[in-house]
Coordinates of C-alpha atoms and ligand atoms in Angstrom, one line a residue:
M206 CA 12.0 18.1 25.1
N207 CA 11.0 14.4 24.8
L208 CA 8.9 14.6 21.2
R209 CA 7.4 11.0 20.8
S210 CA 7.1 10.7 16.9
L211 CA 4.3 9.2 15.1
K212 CA 6.6 7.4 12.7
F213 CA 3.8 8.9 10.3
L214 CA 5.8 9.8 7.4
S215 CA 7.8 6.6 7.4
S216 CA 5.0 4.6 7.4
L217 CA 3.9 6.0 4.3
R218 CA 7.0 5.4 2.5
R219 CA 9.7 3.0 3.6
D220 CA 13.1 3.6 2.0
N221 CA 13.9 0.1 1.4
R222 CA 15.3 -1.9 -1.3
Q223 CA 14.7 -5.4 0.2
F224 CA 11.7 -7.4 0.3
A225 CA 10.9 -11.0 1.0
V226 CA 7.3 -12.4 -0.4
I227 CA 6.1 -15.8 1.5
G228 CA 3.5 -17.6 -0.3
L229 CA 3.7 -17.2 -4.4
G230 CA -0.3 -17.9 -5.0
R231 CA -1.7 -15.0 -7.1
F232 CA -1.8 -12.2 -4.8
G233 CA 1.8 -13.2 -3.4
R234 CA 3.1 -13.4 -7.1
A235 CA 1.4 -9.6 -8.1
V236 CA 3.3 -8.5 -5.2
A237 CA 6.8 -9.8 -6.2
V238 CA 6.7 -8.9 -9.6
S239 CA 5.4 -5.1 -9.2
L240 CA 8.2 -4.7 -6.4
Y241 CA 10.8 -6.4 -9.0
N242 CA 9.8 -4.3 -11.9
M243 CA 10.3 -1.3 -9.9
G244 CA 13.8 -2.5 -9.5
Y245 CA 13.6 -3.9 -5.9
E246 CA 15.5 -7.0 -4.7
V247 CA 12.8 -9.6 -4.0
L248 CA 13.2 -12.8 -2.4
G249 CA 10.1 -15.0 -3.3
T250 CA 9.4 -18.1 -1.4
D251 CA 6.7 -21.0 -1.2
I252 CA 6.4 -24.4 0.1
D253 CA 5.4 -25.8 -3.2
E254 CA 8.5 -26.4 -5.6
K255 CA 6.9 -25.7 -9.0
L256 CA 5.7 -22.2 -7.8
V257 CA 9.1 -21.4 -6.9
A258 CA 10.9 -22.8 -10.0
S259 CA 8.2 -21.1 -12.2
A260 CA 8.5 -17.4 -10.3
L261 CA 12.1 -17.5 -11.4
N262 CA 11.4 -18.5 -14.8
E263 CA 8.7 -16.0 -15.2
K264 CA 11.2 -13.3 -13.6
I265 CA 8.8 -12.2 -11.0
A266 CA 11.8 -12.1 -8.1
T267 CA 15.3 -11.9 -7.8
H268 CA 15.8 -15.1 -5.7
T269 CA 13.5 -18.0 -5.2
I270 CA 13.8 -20.5 -2.8
R271 CA 11.4 -23.4 -1.2
L272 CA 10.7 -23.4 2.0
D273 CA 7.9 -24.1 4.9
S274 CA 7.4 -20.8 6.4
T275 CA 6.2 -22.4 9.7
E276 CA 9.5 -23.7 10.6
P277 CA 11.5 -21.0 12.0
I278 CA 15.0 -22.5 11.1
A279 CA 14.0 -22.7 7.4
L280 CA 13.2 -19.1 7.7
K281 CA 16.1 -18.1 9.5
E282 CA 18.3 -20.1 7.2
A283 CA 17.1 -18.7 4.4
G284 CA 17.8 -15.2 5.5
I285 CA 14.4 -13.9 5.7
Y286 CA 14.6 -12.3 9.0
E287 CA 17.3 -10.3 7.7
F288 CA 14.5 -8.5 5.6
D289 CA 13.2 -5.2 6.6
T290 CA 10.0 -5.9 5.1
V291 CA 8.2 -9.4 4.7
V292 CA 5.1 -10.1 3.2
V293 CA 3.1 -12.7 4.5
A294 CA 0.8 -13.7 1.3
I295 CA -0.8 -16.7 2.5
G296 CA -4.4 -16.3 2.5
N297 CA -6.2 -19.3 2.1
Y298 CA -4.5 -21.6 5.1
V299 CA -4.9 -19.6 8.1
Q300 CA -3.1 -21.7 10.2
E301 CA 0.2 -21.6 8.1
S302 CA -0.4 -17.8 7.7
I303 CA -0.2 -17.2 11.5
I304 CA 2.4 -19.2 12.5
T305 CA 4.5 -17.7 9.6
T306 CA 3.7 -13.7 10.9
L307 CA 4.3 -15.1 14.3
N308 CA 7.7 -16.7 13.2
V309 CA 8.9 -13.5 11.4
K310 CA 7.9 -11.1 13.8
E311 CA 9.8 -13.6 16.5
G312 CA 12.9 -13.6 14.3
G313 CA 13.2 -9.7 14.4
V314 CA 11.7 -8.4 11.1
A315 CA 10.8 -5.2 11.3
H316 CA 7.8 -4.3 9.0
V317 CA 5.5 -7.6 8.5
V318 CA 2.8 -7.4 5.9
A319 CA 0.1 -9.8 6.0
K320 CA -3.0 -10.8 4.3
A321 CA -6.0 -11.5 5.5
S322 CA -9.1 -13.9 4.4
S323 CA -11.6 -12.3 6.5
Q324 CA -12.1 -10.4 9.6
I325 CA -11.0 -12.7 12.3
H326 CA -7.9 -13.7 10.6
G327 CA -6.8 -10.0 10.3
K328 CA -7.6 -9.6 14.3
L329 CA -5.5 -12.8 14.8
L330 CA -2.6 -11.8 12.6
E331 CA -2.6 -8.1 14.6
R332 CA -2.4 -10.2 17.9
V333 CA 0.8 -11.8 16.7
G334 CA 2.4 -9.2 15.6
A335 CA 1.9 -8.3 12.0
D336 CA 2.2 -4.4 11.2
Q337 CA 0.1 -4.3 8.4
V338 CA -3.0 -6.2 7.4
V339 CA -4.5 -6.5 4.2
F340 CA -7.5 -7.7 2.7
P341 CA -7.0 -7.6 -0.9
E342 CA -10.4 -8.3 -2.0
Y343 CA -12.3 -5.8 -0.2
E344 CA -9.9 -3.7 -0.5
A345 CA -10.2 -4.3 -4.5
G346 CA -13.7 -4.1 -4.3
C347 CA -13.7 -0.5 -2.5
A348 CA -11.6 1.0 -5.2
L349 CA -13.7 -0.2 -7.9
A350 CA -17.1 0.6 -6.2
Y351 CA -15.1 4.3 -6.3
T352 CA -13.9 4.6 -9.7
L353 CA -17.4 3.3 -10.7
T354 CA -19.1 6.2 -9.2
K355 CA -16.5 8.8 -9.1
P356 CA -14.6 8.3 -12.4
A357 CA -12.7 11.4 -12.1
I358 CA -10.7 10.1 -9.1
L359 CA -7.6 8.9 -10.9
D360 CA -5.5 7.4 -8.2
R361 CA -6.3 7.1 -4.3
F362 CA -4.0 6.3 -1.2
D363 CA -5.6 5.1 2.1
L364 CA -4.0 6.6 4.8
D365 CA -6.7 4.5 7.5
P366 CA -9.9 3.7 6.4
N367 CA -11.5 7.2 6.8
H368 CA -8.8 9.2 5.6
S369 CA -7.1 9.2 2.0
I370 CA -4.8 11.2 -0.7
V371 CA -6.7 11.2 -3.8
E372 CA -5.6 12.3 -7.3
V373 CA -8.7 14.0 -9.2
L374 CA -9.4 15.9 -12.1
V375 CA -9.5 19.9 -11.2
P376 CA -13.3 20.1 -11.6
E377 CA -15.3 22.5 -13.8
E378 CA -16.0 24.5 -11.0
F379 CA -12.5 25.2 -10.0
D380 CA -11.5 26.2 -13.6
G381 CA -9.2 29.7 -14.1
K382 CA -9.5 30.4 -10.1
T383 CA -6.8 30.5 -8.0
I384 CA -5.9 28.0 -5.0
A385 CA -6.7 30.9 -2.4
E386 CA -10.4 31.5 -4.2
I387 CA -11.2 27.8 -4.1
Q388 CA -11.2 27.9 -0.5
L389 CA -10.4 24.3 -0.4
R390 CA -9.6 24.0 3.4
S391 CA -12.4 26.2 4.6
H392 CA -15.2 24.9 2.1
Y393 CA -14.2 21.2 2.0
G394 CA -11.8 20.6 4.8
L395 CA -9.4 19.3 2.2
T396 CA -5.5 20.1 1.7
L397 CA -4.2 20.5 -1.6
L398 CA -0.8 18.7 -1.9
A399 CA 0.1 19.3 -5.3
V400 CA -1.3 20.1 -8.9
A401 CA 0.0 19.0 -12.5
E402 CA -0.9 20.3 -15.9
D403 CA 1.1 17.4 -17.2
E404 CA 3.9 15.0 -16.1
E405 CA 6.4 17.9 -16.7
T406 CA 4.5 20.6 -14.5
F407 CA 3.6 18.7 -11.1
Q408 CA 4.0 21.2 -8.9
I409 CA 3.9 19.9 -4.8
N410 CA 2.7 22.7 -2.3
P411 CA 1.8 25.3 -5.0
L412 CA 1.4 29.1 -4.4
P413 CA -1.9 30.4 -3.3
N414 CA -2.0 32.5 -6.4
Q415 CA -1.8 29.7 -8.9
R416 CA -4.5 29.3 -11.4
L417 CA -6.2 26.0 -11.7
V418 CA -7.3 24.6 -15.1
K419 CA -10.0 22.1 -15.6
G420 CA -8.8 18.8 -16.6
A421 CA -5.6 19.2 -14.7
A422 CA -4.7 16.9 -11.8
M423 CA -4.4 18.1 -8.6
V424 CA -3.7 15.9 -5.2
V425 CA -5.7 16.4 -1.9
L426 CA -5.6 15.1 1.5
G427 CA -8.5 14.7 3.9
S428 CA -11.4 12.5 5.0
N429 CA -13.2 10.3 2.6
K430 CA -16.2 12.1 3.8
D431 CA -14.9 15.6 2.6
I432 CA -13.4 14.4 -0.4
K433 CA -16.9 13.1 -1.4
K434 CA -18.1 16.5 -1.2
L435 CA -16.1 17.7 -4.1
P436 CA -17.6 19.0 -7.3
I437 CA -16.2 16.4 -9.1
Ligands
LIG679 P1 -4.8 -16.8 -4.2 O1 -3.9 -17.7 -5.4 O2 -6.2 -17.5 -4.4 O3 -5.2 -15.0 -4.7 P2 -3.3 -16.3 -2.3 O4 -2.6 -15.6 -3.1 O5 -4.0 -15.8 -0.8 O6 -4.7 -16.5 -3.0 P3 -3.2 -19.0 -1.0 O7 -3.9 -19.8 -1.6 O8 -3.5 -18.2 0.1 O9 -3.0 -17.8 -2.0 O10 -1.7 -19.4 -0.9 C1 -0.7 -19.0 -1.3 C2 0.7 -19.6 -1.1 O11 1.3 -20.0 0.0 C3 0.5 -21.0 -1.8 O12 1.2 -21.1 -3.3 C4 0.9 -22.3 -0.9 O13 1.7 -23.3 -1.6 C5 1.9 -21.1 -0.1 N1 2.1 -21.8 1.5 C6 0.9 -22.4 2.3 N2 1.4 -22.9 3.5 C7 3.0 -22.6 3.1 C8 3.8 -22.7 4.4 N3 3.6 -23.3 5.1 N4 5.2 -22.1 3.7 C9 5.5 -21.7 2.5 N5 4.6 -21.1 1.5 C10 3.3 -21.8 1.9

């Protein structure tokens, strides 16, 4: 039998320890420093010598190198094509961003994430092979709107524009009821992935007879439309 894998889970979490970030503006630096602080090896690059030097001084990357990412040779010499994941964090220079994305894909990088500054920029990035296109300002704006209107949503992970995994506080309405009793699947169309009263009691795939307590956290998966129906 030939089962075609959706590579769904591997697209969610890549077991990867090495990242290259091209472009050390505000966005690129934020990506680099977060990965670095999580213990990953990060190569940070920029065409601007000063940014490259300050990235190393400020400890936002393991290694830094100055290069012009529109030049395939420069990328090759810096070893960028050996990285499994490359983040093209050049938002305001559309031409440079497109050429860089094309270069790293043609160089054989398996997973390329590129920042877009507009919808048309995003489309072009997809056309030249970007595996993931992000719109940080747009996404941050949507996330802020969510937290302003639904403060009980503690965290969210967007699977696609219409589906998410969210961590929410167990609502009052569910307090003292078992997982079987709240019928999350049939009433709300949602799947319960985990519950936690605190960090030590985090339970993945909880049993149906487990009782929920108001104020504990629960992690559910479903469409954004269904998530909005939760009584939180
Ligand atoms: P902001 O910093 O305003 O949030 P941003 O993070 O999208 O925006 P940009 O202004 O797009 O940043 O610039 C990202 C970085 O990309 C800049 O530091 C710039 O020097 C760098 N850059 C631009 N062209 C190249 C190139 N050809 N090669 C390498 N780096 C480049």
